[in-house]
PDB file of C-alpha atoms in Angstrom:
ATOM      1  CA  GLU A1094       0.320 -50.959  34.965  1.00  0.00           C
ATOM      2  CA  PRO A1095      -1.484 -52.912  32.237  1.00  0.00           C
ATOM      3  CA  GLU A1096      -1.437 -51.295  28.837  1.00  0.00           C
ATOM      4  CA  VAL A1097      -2.835 -51.603  25.346  1.00  0.00           C
ATOM      5  CA  THR A1098      -0.207 -52.825  22.884  1.00  0.00           C
ATOM      6  CA  GLN A1099      -0.279 -52.329  19.123  1.00  0.00           C
ATOM      7  CA  THR A1100       1.769 -53.861  16.321  1.00  0.00           C
ATOM      8  CA  PRO A1101       3.407 -52.918  14.095  1.00  0.00           C
ATOM      9  CA  SER A1102       4.455 -49.444  15.167  1.00  0.00           C
ATOM     10  CA  HIS A1103       4.887 -48.422  11.533  1.00  0.00           C
ATOM     11  CA  GLN A1104       3.438 -50.035   8.402  1.00  0.00           C
ATOM     12  CA  VAL A1105       4.279 -48.978   4.862  1.00  0.00           C
ATOM     13  CA  THR A1106       1.986 -50.395   2.177  1.00  0.00           C
ATOM     14  CA  GLN A1107       1.361 -49.891  -1.516  1.00  0.00           C
ATOM     15  CA  MET A1108      -1.987 -48.393  -2.465  1.00  0.00           C
ATOM     16  CA  GLY A1109      -4.565 -51.090  -3.145  1.00  0.00           C
ATOM     17  CA  GLN A1110      -2.975 -53.617  -0.795  1.00  0.00           C
ATOM     18  CA  GLU A1111      -4.651 -55.084   2.251  1.00  0.00           C
ATOM     19  CA  VAL A1112      -3.320 -54.228   5.677  1.00  0.00           C
ATOM     20  CA  ILE A1113      -4.052 -55.657   9.124  1.00  0.00           C
ATOM     21  CA  LEU A1114      -3.339 -53.670  12.249  1.00  0.00           C
ATOM     22  CA  ARG A1115      -3.131 -55.586  15.487  1.00  0.00           C
ATOM     23  CA  CYS A1116      -3.973 -54.688  19.056  1.00  0.00           C
ATOM     24  CA  VAL A1117      -3.894 -56.486  22.372  1.00  0.00           C
ATOM     25  CA  PRO A1118      -6.299 -54.676  24.706  1.00  0.00           C
ATOM     26  CA  ILE A1119      -5.991 -54.677  28.489  1.00  0.00           C
ATOM     27  CA  SER A1120      -6.911 -58.180  29.569  1.00  0.00           C
ATOM     28  CA  ASN A1121     -10.049 -57.606  31.650  1.00  0.00           C
ATOM     29  CA  HIS A1122     -11.489 -54.911  29.401  1.00  0.00           C
ATOM     30  CA  LEU A1123     -14.718 -55.503  27.530  1.00  0.00           C
ATOM     31  CA  TYR A1124     -15.043 -52.573  25.133  1.00  0.00           C
ATOM     32  CA  PHE A1125     -12.671 -52.039  22.248  1.00  0.00           C
ATOM     33  CA  TYR A1126     -12.221 -49.159  19.859  1.00  0.00           C
ATOM     34  CA  TRP A1127     -10.287 -48.006  16.842  1.00  0.00           C
ATOM     35  CA  TYR A1128      -9.558 -44.346  16.199  1.00  0.00           C
ATOM     36  CA  ARG A1129      -7.396 -42.645  13.631  1.00  0.00           C
ATOM     37  CA  GLN A1130      -5.485 -39.391  13.582  1.00  0.00           C
ATOM     38  CA  ILE A1131      -4.358 -37.875  10.322  1.00  0.00           C
ATOM     39  CA  LEU A1132      -1.116 -35.965  10.837  1.00  0.00           C
ATOM     40  CA  GLY A1133      -1.745 -32.677  12.615  1.00  0.00           C
ATOM     41  CA  GLN A1134      -5.468 -33.256  12.948  1.00  0.00           C
ATOM     42  CA  LYS A1135      -7.798 -34.376  15.668  1.00  0.00           C
ATOM     43  CA  VAL A1136      -8.525 -37.925  16.703  1.00  0.00           C
ATOM     44  CA  GLU A1137     -11.488 -39.469  14.862  1.00  0.00           C
ATOM     45  CA  PHE A1138     -13.608 -42.413  15.953  1.00  0.00           C
ATOM     46  CA  LEU A1139     -13.794 -45.396  13.603  1.00  0.00           C
ATOM     47  CA  VAL A1140     -15.545 -48.240  15.381  1.00  0.00           C
ATOM     48  CA  SER A1141     -16.443 -49.711  18.744  1.00  0.00           C
ATOM     49  CA  PHE A1142     -16.727 -53.417  19.514  1.00  0.00           C
ATOM     50  CA  TYR A1143     -18.419 -55.205  22.375  1.00  0.00           C
ATOM     51  CA  ASN A1144     -19.531 -58.753  22.984  1.00  0.00           C
ATOM     52  CA  ASN A1145     -17.979 -59.913  19.714  1.00  0.00           C
ATOM     53  CA  GLU A1146     -19.805 -57.503  17.509  1.00  0.00           C
ATOM     54  CA  ILE A1147     -19.612 -53.940  16.267  1.00  0.00           C
ATOM     55  CA  SER A1148     -21.636 -51.674  18.551  1.00  0.00           C
ATOM     56  CA  GLU A1149     -21.097 -48.429  16.673  1.00  0.00           C
ATOM     57  CA  LYS A1150     -19.212 -47.211  13.608  1.00  0.00           C
ATOM     58  CA  SER A1151     -18.548 -43.871  12.001  1.00  0.00           C
ATOM     59  CA  GLU A1152     -19.053 -42.779   8.426  1.00  0.00           C
ATOM     60  CA  ILE A1153     -15.306 -43.307   7.885  1.00  0.00           C
ATOM     61  CA  PHE A1154     -15.692 -47.027   8.609  1.00  0.00           C
ATOM     62  CA  ASP A1155     -16.969 -48.105   5.209  1.00  0.00           C
ATOM     63  CA  ASP A1156     -16.975 -51.499   3.491  1.00  0.00           C
ATOM     64  CA  GLN A1157     -13.202 -51.409   3.121  1.00  0.00           C
ATOM     65  CA  PHE A1158     -12.792 -51.684   6.887  1.00  0.00           C
ATOM     66  CA  SER A1159     -13.451 -54.641   9.151  1.00  0.00           C
ATOM     67  CA  VAL A1160     -12.640 -55.602  12.711  1.00  0.00           C
ATOM     68  CA  GLU A1161     -12.201 -58.931  14.350  1.00  0.00           C
ATOM     69  CA  ARG A1162     -11.393 -60.424  17.699  1.00  0.00           C
ATOM     70  CA  PRO A1163     -10.104 -63.761  16.472  1.00  0.00           C
ATOM     71  CA  ASP A1164      -8.842 -65.404  19.645  1.00  0.00           C
ATOM     72  CA  GLY A1165     -10.082 -63.621  22.764  1.00  0.00           C
ATOM     73  CA  SER A1166      -6.985 -61.482  23.160  1.00  0.00           C
ATOM     74  CA  ASN A1167      -6.162 -59.832  19.827  1.00  0.00           C
ATOM     75  CA  PHE A1168      -8.321 -57.155  18.232  1.00  0.00           C
ATOM     76  CA  THR A1169      -7.574 -56.399  14.588  1.00  0.00           C
ATOM     77  CA  LEU A1170      -8.467 -53.717  12.086  1.00  0.00           C
ATOM     78  CA  LYS A1171      -8.302 -54.718   8.424  1.00  0.00           C
ATOM     79  CA  ILE A1172      -8.330 -52.333   5.508  1.00  0.00           C
ATOM     80  CA  ARG A1173      -9.047 -54.324   2.367  1.00  0.00           C
ATOM     81  CA  SER A1174      -7.801 -52.067  -0.400  1.00  0.00           C
ATOM     82  CA  THR A1175      -5.849 -49.146   0.972  1.00  0.00           C
ATOM     83  CA  LYS A1176      -6.071 -45.626  -0.418  1.00  0.00           C
ATOM     84  CA  LEU A1177      -3.644 -42.743  -0.068  1.00  0.00           C
ATOM     85  CA  GLU A1178      -6.055 -41.010   2.286  1.00  0.00           C
ATOM     86  CA  ASP A1179      -5.875 -43.958   4.700  1.00  0.00           C
ATOM     87  CA  SER A1180      -2.424 -42.745   5.723  1.00  0.00           C
ATOM     88  CA  ALA A1181      -2.749 -41.868   9.403  1.00  0.00           C
ATOM     89  CA  MET A1182      -1.928 -42.971  12.906  1.00  0.00           C
ATOM     90  CA  TYR A1183      -4.356 -45.661  14.029  1.00  0.00           C
ATOM     91  CA  PHE A1184      -5.013 -46.007  17.736  1.00  0.00           C
ATOM     92  CA  CYS A1185      -6.602 -48.939  19.480  1.00  0.00           C
ATOM     93  CA  ALA A1186      -8.306 -48.310  22.822  1.00  0.00           C
ATOM     94  CA  SER A1187     -10.047 -50.414  25.423  1.00  0.00           C
ATOM     95  CA  ARG A1188     -12.209 -49.771  28.427  1.00  0.00           C
ATOM     96  CA  GLY A1189     -13.383 -51.710  31.448  1.00  0.00           C
ATOM     97  CA  TRP A1190     -16.972 -52.517  32.202  1.00  0.00           C
ATOM     98  CA  THR A1191     -17.970 -49.330  34.027  1.00  0.00           C
ATOM     99  CA  GLY A1192     -18.820 -46.242  32.051  1.00  0.00           C
ATOM    100  CA  ASN A1193     -16.864 -44.084  34.479  1.00  0.00           C
ATOM    101  CA  GLN A1194     -13.516 -45.363  33.304  1.00  0.00           C
ATOM    102  CA  PRO A1195     -11.523 -43.659  30.560  1.00  0.00           C
ATOM    103  CA  GLN A1196     -10.591 -45.393  27.352  1.00  0.00           C
ATOM    104  CA  HIS A1197      -6.955 -46.488  27.466  1.00  0.00           C
ATOM    105  CA  PHE A1198      -5.057 -45.963  24.246  1.00  0.00           C
ATOM    106  CA  GLY A1199      -2.202 -47.904  22.701  1.00  0.00           C
ATOM    107  CA  ASP A1200       0.870 -46.247  21.206  1.00  0.00           C
ATOM    108  CA  GLY A1201      -0.600 -46.414  17.727  1.00  0.00           C
ATOM    109  CA  THR A1202       0.384 -47.774  14.327  1.00  0.00           C
ATOM    110  CA  ARG A1203       1.574 -45.253  11.801  1.00  0.00           C
ATOM    111  CA  LEU A1204       0.198 -46.369   8.432  1.00  0.00           C
ATOM    112  CA  SER A1205       1.840 -44.916   5.344  1.00  0.00           C
ATOM    113  CA  ILE A1206       0.253 -45.636   1.961  1.00  0.00           C
ATOM    114  CA  LEU A1207       2.503 -45.145  -1.077  1.00  0.00           C
TER     115      LEU A1207
ATOM    116  CA  GLU B 615     -23.983 -34.167  15.211  1.00  0.00           C
ATOM    117  CA  LEU B 616     -21.884 -33.560  18.288  1.00  0.00           C
ATOM    118  CA  LYS B 617     -19.306 -30.800  17.880  1.00  0.00           C
ATOM    119  CA  VAL B 618     -16.448 -30.275  20.305  1.00  0.00           C
ATOM    120  CA  GLU B 619     -14.465 -27.056  20.093  1.00  0.00           C
ATOM    121  CA  GLN B 620     -11.345 -26.158  21.970  1.00  0.00           C
ATOM    122  CA  ASN B 621      -9.649 -22.838  22.318  1.00  0.00           C
ATOM    123  CA  PRO B 622      -7.073 -21.740  21.986  1.00  0.00           C
ATOM    124  CA  LEU B 623      -5.630 -24.186  19.449  1.00  0.00           C
ATOM    125  CA  PHE B 624      -2.102 -22.952  20.075  1.00  0.00           C
ATOM    126  CA  LEU B 625      -0.818 -21.640  23.362  1.00  0.00           C
ATOM    127  CA  SER B 626       2.672 -20.428  24.071  1.00  0.00           C
ATOM    128  CA  MET B 627       3.285 -19.457  27.649  1.00  0.00           C
ATOM    129  CA  GLN B 628       6.138 -18.756  29.972  1.00  0.00           C
ATOM    130  CA  GLU B 629       7.090 -20.921  32.886  1.00  0.00           C
ATOM    131  CA  GLY B 630       5.396 -19.868  36.074  1.00  0.00           C
ATOM    132  CA  LYS B 631       2.324 -18.404  34.401  1.00  0.00           C
ATOM    133  CA  ASN B 632      -1.287 -19.531  34.647  1.00  0.00           C
ATOM    134  CA  TYR B 633      -3.660 -20.187  31.778  1.00  0.00           C
ATOM    135  CA  THR B 634      -6.952 -21.883  30.948  1.00  0.00           C
ATOM    136  CA  ILE B 635      -7.923 -24.043  27.988  1.00  0.00           C
ATOM    137  CA  TYR B 636     -11.619 -24.134  27.107  1.00  0.00           C
ATOM    138  CA  CYS B 637     -13.678 -26.965  25.688  1.00  0.00           C
ATOM    139  CA  ASN B 638     -17.225 -26.353  24.434  1.00  0.00           C
ATOM    140  CA  TYR B 639     -19.528 -29.081  23.183  1.00  0.00           C
ATOM    141  CA  SER B 640     -22.809 -28.920  21.372  1.00  0.00           C
ATOM    142  CA  THR B 641     -25.095 -31.604  22.835  1.00  0.00           C
ATOM    143  CA  THR B 642     -25.926 -33.086  26.179  1.00  0.00           C
ATOM    144  CA  SER B 643     -23.213 -35.149  27.746  1.00  0.00           C
ATOM    145  CA  ASP B 644     -22.337 -36.249  31.230  1.00  0.00           C
ATOM    146  CA  ARG B 645     -18.913 -37.646  30.514  1.00  0.00           C
ATOM    147  CA  LEU B 646     -16.007 -35.495  29.523  1.00  0.00           C
ATOM    148  CA  TYR B 647     -12.392 -36.570  29.301  1.00  0.00           C
ATOM    149  CA  TRP B 648      -9.093 -34.767  29.063  1.00  0.00           C
ATOM    150  CA  TYR B 649      -6.132 -36.436  27.395  1.00  0.00           C
ATOM    151  CA  ARG B 650      -2.529 -35.425  26.889  1.00  0.00           C
ATOM    152  CA  GLN B 651      -0.543 -36.328  23.779  1.00  0.00           C
ATOM    153  CA  ASP B 652       3.210 -35.869  23.387  1.00  0.00           C
ATOM    154  CA  PRO B 653       4.525 -35.643  19.801  1.00  0.00           C
ATOM    155  CA  GLY B 654       4.348 -39.012  18.064  1.00  0.00           C
ATOM    156  CA  LYS B 655       2.963 -40.675  21.162  1.00  0.00           C
ATOM    157  CA  SER B 656      -0.308 -42.070  22.395  1.00  0.00           C
ATOM    158  CA  LEU B 657      -3.073 -40.373  24.351  1.00  0.00           C
ATOM    159  CA  GLU B 658      -2.670 -40.391  28.093  1.00  0.00           C
ATOM    160  CA  SER B 659      -5.806 -40.046  30.198  1.00  0.00           C
ATOM    161  CA  LEU B 660      -5.657 -37.073  32.552  1.00  0.00           C
ATOM    162  CA  PHE B 661      -9.170 -36.570  33.917  1.00  0.00           C
ATOM    163  CA  VAL B 662     -12.634 -38.078  33.738  1.00  0.00           C
ATOM    164  CA  LEU B 663     -15.393 -35.605  34.619  1.00  0.00           C
ATOM    165  CA  LEU B 664     -18.735 -37.242  35.269  1.00  0.00           C
ATOM    166  CA  SER B 665     -21.165 -34.663  36.601  1.00  0.00           C
ATOM    167  CA  ASN B 666     -22.046 -31.014  36.649  1.00  0.00           C
ATOM    168  CA  GLY B 667     -19.703 -29.060  38.866  1.00  0.00           C
ATOM    169  CA  ALA B 668     -17.074 -31.807  38.898  1.00  0.00           C
ATOM    170  CA  VAL B 669     -13.589 -30.531  39.619  1.00  0.00           C
ATOM    171  CA  LYS B 670     -10.464 -32.649  39.550  1.00  0.00           C
ATOM    172  CA  GLN B 671      -6.856 -31.695  40.183  1.00  0.00           C
ATOM    173  CA  GLU B 672      -3.582 -33.413  39.513  1.00  0.00           C
ATOM    174  CA  GLY B 673      -0.412 -31.471  40.131  1.00  0.00           C
ATOM    175  CA  ARG B 674      -0.493 -28.209  38.185  1.00  0.00           C
ATOM    176  CA  LEU B 675      -3.581 -29.174  36.188  1.00  0.00           C
ATOM    177  CA  MET B 676      -7.169 -28.705  37.268  1.00  0.00           C
ATOM    178  CA  ALA B 677     -10.211 -29.629  35.192  1.00  0.00           C
ATOM    179  CA  SER B 678     -13.824 -28.643  35.707  1.00  0.00           C
ATOM    180  CA  LEU B 679     -17.157 -29.358  34.059  1.00  0.00           C
ATOM    181  CA  ASP B 680     -20.280 -27.236  33.691  1.00  0.00           C
ATOM    182  CA  THR B 681     -22.862 -29.383  31.934  1.00  0.00           C
ATOM    183  CA  LYS B 682     -25.423 -26.595  31.805  1.00  0.00           C
ATOM    184  CA  ALA B 683     -23.037 -24.368  29.864  1.00  0.00           C
ATOM    185  CA  ARG B 684     -21.614 -27.410  28.012  1.00  0.00           C
ATOM    186  CA  LEU B 685     -18.176 -26.211  28.953  1.00  0.00           C
ATOM    187  CA  SER B 686     -15.104 -27.762  30.469  1.00  0.00           C
ATOM    188  CA  THR B 687     -11.925 -25.970  31.426  1.00  0.00           C
ATOM    189  CA  LEU B 688      -8.385 -27.182  31.953  1.00  0.00           C
ATOM    190  CA  HIS B 689      -6.499 -24.747  34.136  1.00  0.00           C
ATOM    191  CA  ILE B 690      -2.728 -24.716  34.250  1.00  0.00           C
ATOM    192  CA  THR B 691      -1.093 -23.271  37.333  1.00  0.00           C
ATOM    193  CA  ALA B 692       2.535 -22.104  37.362  1.00  0.00           C
ATOM    194  CA  ALA B 693       3.386 -23.851  34.115  1.00  0.00           C
ATOM    195  CA  VAL B 694       6.599 -25.833  33.736  1.00  0.00           C
ATOM    196  CA  HIS B 695       8.321 -27.011  30.551  1.00  0.00           C
ATOM    197  CA  ASP B 696       7.256 -30.640  31.160  1.00  0.00           C
ATOM    198  CA  LEU B 697       3.648 -29.638  30.533  1.00  0.00           C
ATOM    199  CA  SER B 698       4.426 -28.910  26.877  1.00  0.00           C
ATOM    200  CA  ALA B 699       2.148 -31.251  24.884  1.00  0.00           C
ATOM    201  CA  THR B 700      -1.146 -31.282  23.010  1.00  0.00           C
ATOM    202  CA  TYR B 701      -4.228 -31.471  25.202  1.00  0.00           C
ATOM    203  CA  PHE B 702      -7.479 -32.906  23.919  1.00  0.00           C
ATOM    204  CA  CYS B 703     -10.895 -32.860  25.446  1.00  0.00           C
ATOM    205  CA  ALA B 704     -13.254 -35.636  24.404  1.00  0.00           C
ATOM    206  CA  VAL B 705     -16.963 -36.042  24.970  1.00  0.00           C
ATOM    207  CA  ARG B 706     -19.025 -39.185  25.260  1.00  0.00           C
ATOM    208  CA  PRO B 707     -22.528 -38.141  24.323  1.00  0.00           C
ATOM    209  CA  GLY B 708     -24.818 -40.901  25.450  1.00  0.00           C
ATOM    210  CA  GLU B 709     -25.626 -43.490  28.058  1.00  0.00           C
ATOM    211  CA  THR B 710     -25.118 -46.299  25.588  1.00  0.00           C
ATOM    212  CA  SER B 711     -22.340 -48.616  26.633  1.00  0.00           C
ATOM    213  CA  GLY B 712     -19.320 -48.441  24.372  1.00  0.00           C
ATOM    214  CA  SER B 713     -20.300 -45.205  22.698  1.00  0.00           C
ATOM    215  CA  ARG B 714     -17.739 -43.225  20.809  1.00  0.00           C
ATOM    216  CA  LEU B 715     -15.603 -40.360  22.021  1.00  0.00           C
ATOM    217  CA  THR B 716     -15.728 -37.173  19.986  1.00  0.00           C
ATOM    218  CA  PHE B 717     -12.509 -35.224  20.316  1.00  0.00           C
ATOM    219  CA  GLY B 718     -11.790 -31.533  20.095  1.00  0.00           C
ATOM    220  CA  GLU B 719      -9.103 -30.266  17.753  1.00  0.00           C
ATOM    221  CA  GLY B 720      -6.539 -30.190  20.525  1.00  0.00           C
ATOM    222  CA  THR B 721      -4.599 -27.362  22.154  1.00  0.00           C
ATOM    223  CA  GLN B 722      -0.890 -27.394  21.436  1.00  0.00           C
ATOM    224  CA  LEU B 723       0.761 -26.024  24.546  1.00  0.00           C
ATOM    225  CA  THR B 724       4.364 -24.827  24.554  1.00  0.00           C
ATOM    226  CA  VAL B 725       5.876 -23.719  27.836  1.00  0.00           C
ATOM    227  CA  ASN B 726       8.960 -21.593  27.381  1.00  0.00           C
ATOM    228  CA  PRO B 727      11.667 -21.136  30.017  1.00  0.00           C
TER     229      PRO B 727
END
C-alpha cells in the first residue's frame, strides 16, 4: 500500500538554526499538509498546500515557517530560526482528490531543539 | 473557532469489556475522522464518517456520527490488548478543498488482561 514517507526520523538542532523537514507524499495525491504534535499533546494543524500554493495556515505557521514542493514529489517544511518551543513531532499528510478520503500521515520527524 | 472535545481522556479497561469514547465538536461539520496512534508512531486512519447517522464497523470497533448533536462515538466491543493505543477524532469543518483537520485531545486506551 502506498505510504507517506518522511525524513529524517529524528533531527537534533541548536536553537536559532534553520531546519528542513522532508516528505514524499503518496504519488497521486493532490493535497498536502503539515501538522505537529508536542509530546503528550494533541495534533495541531500547521499548513495545507494545493496546486503549488498554501491554501490555509494556522496561527502557529508564522514567518519563521515556509513550505515548498520543489520538484513535484518532495514536500518540505522549513523553519528558519528554530526556538525551543518548536520541539515536537512533525507529521506530513496527503490526501487524494475527493473530499471523502482521509488524510494519510507519515511516520513523523521528531525535532529536538537544544 | 472549532473546538473538538473527547472523553474520557484516559481509559483503562479489562479484556472482554465494552466501552464508548465520545467526541463532541462545536461547529457544523459533515466530515469526521477517527485515527489510532501507537506510542511514537504515526496516525492510522480508522474511519471516515460523512453524513448524519453514518455508522461504520471494523472488527471490534464501531464508529457513528450524529451531526445534529455534533457527536461521534467510537464503541469498543470485547476489548483485546491489541487495541491499546491513543484514539483521536478529527473534524473537517468546511466544504473548502484541502481544509484543515482539528483534532481532539485523544483518548489513551489501555486494555488490561
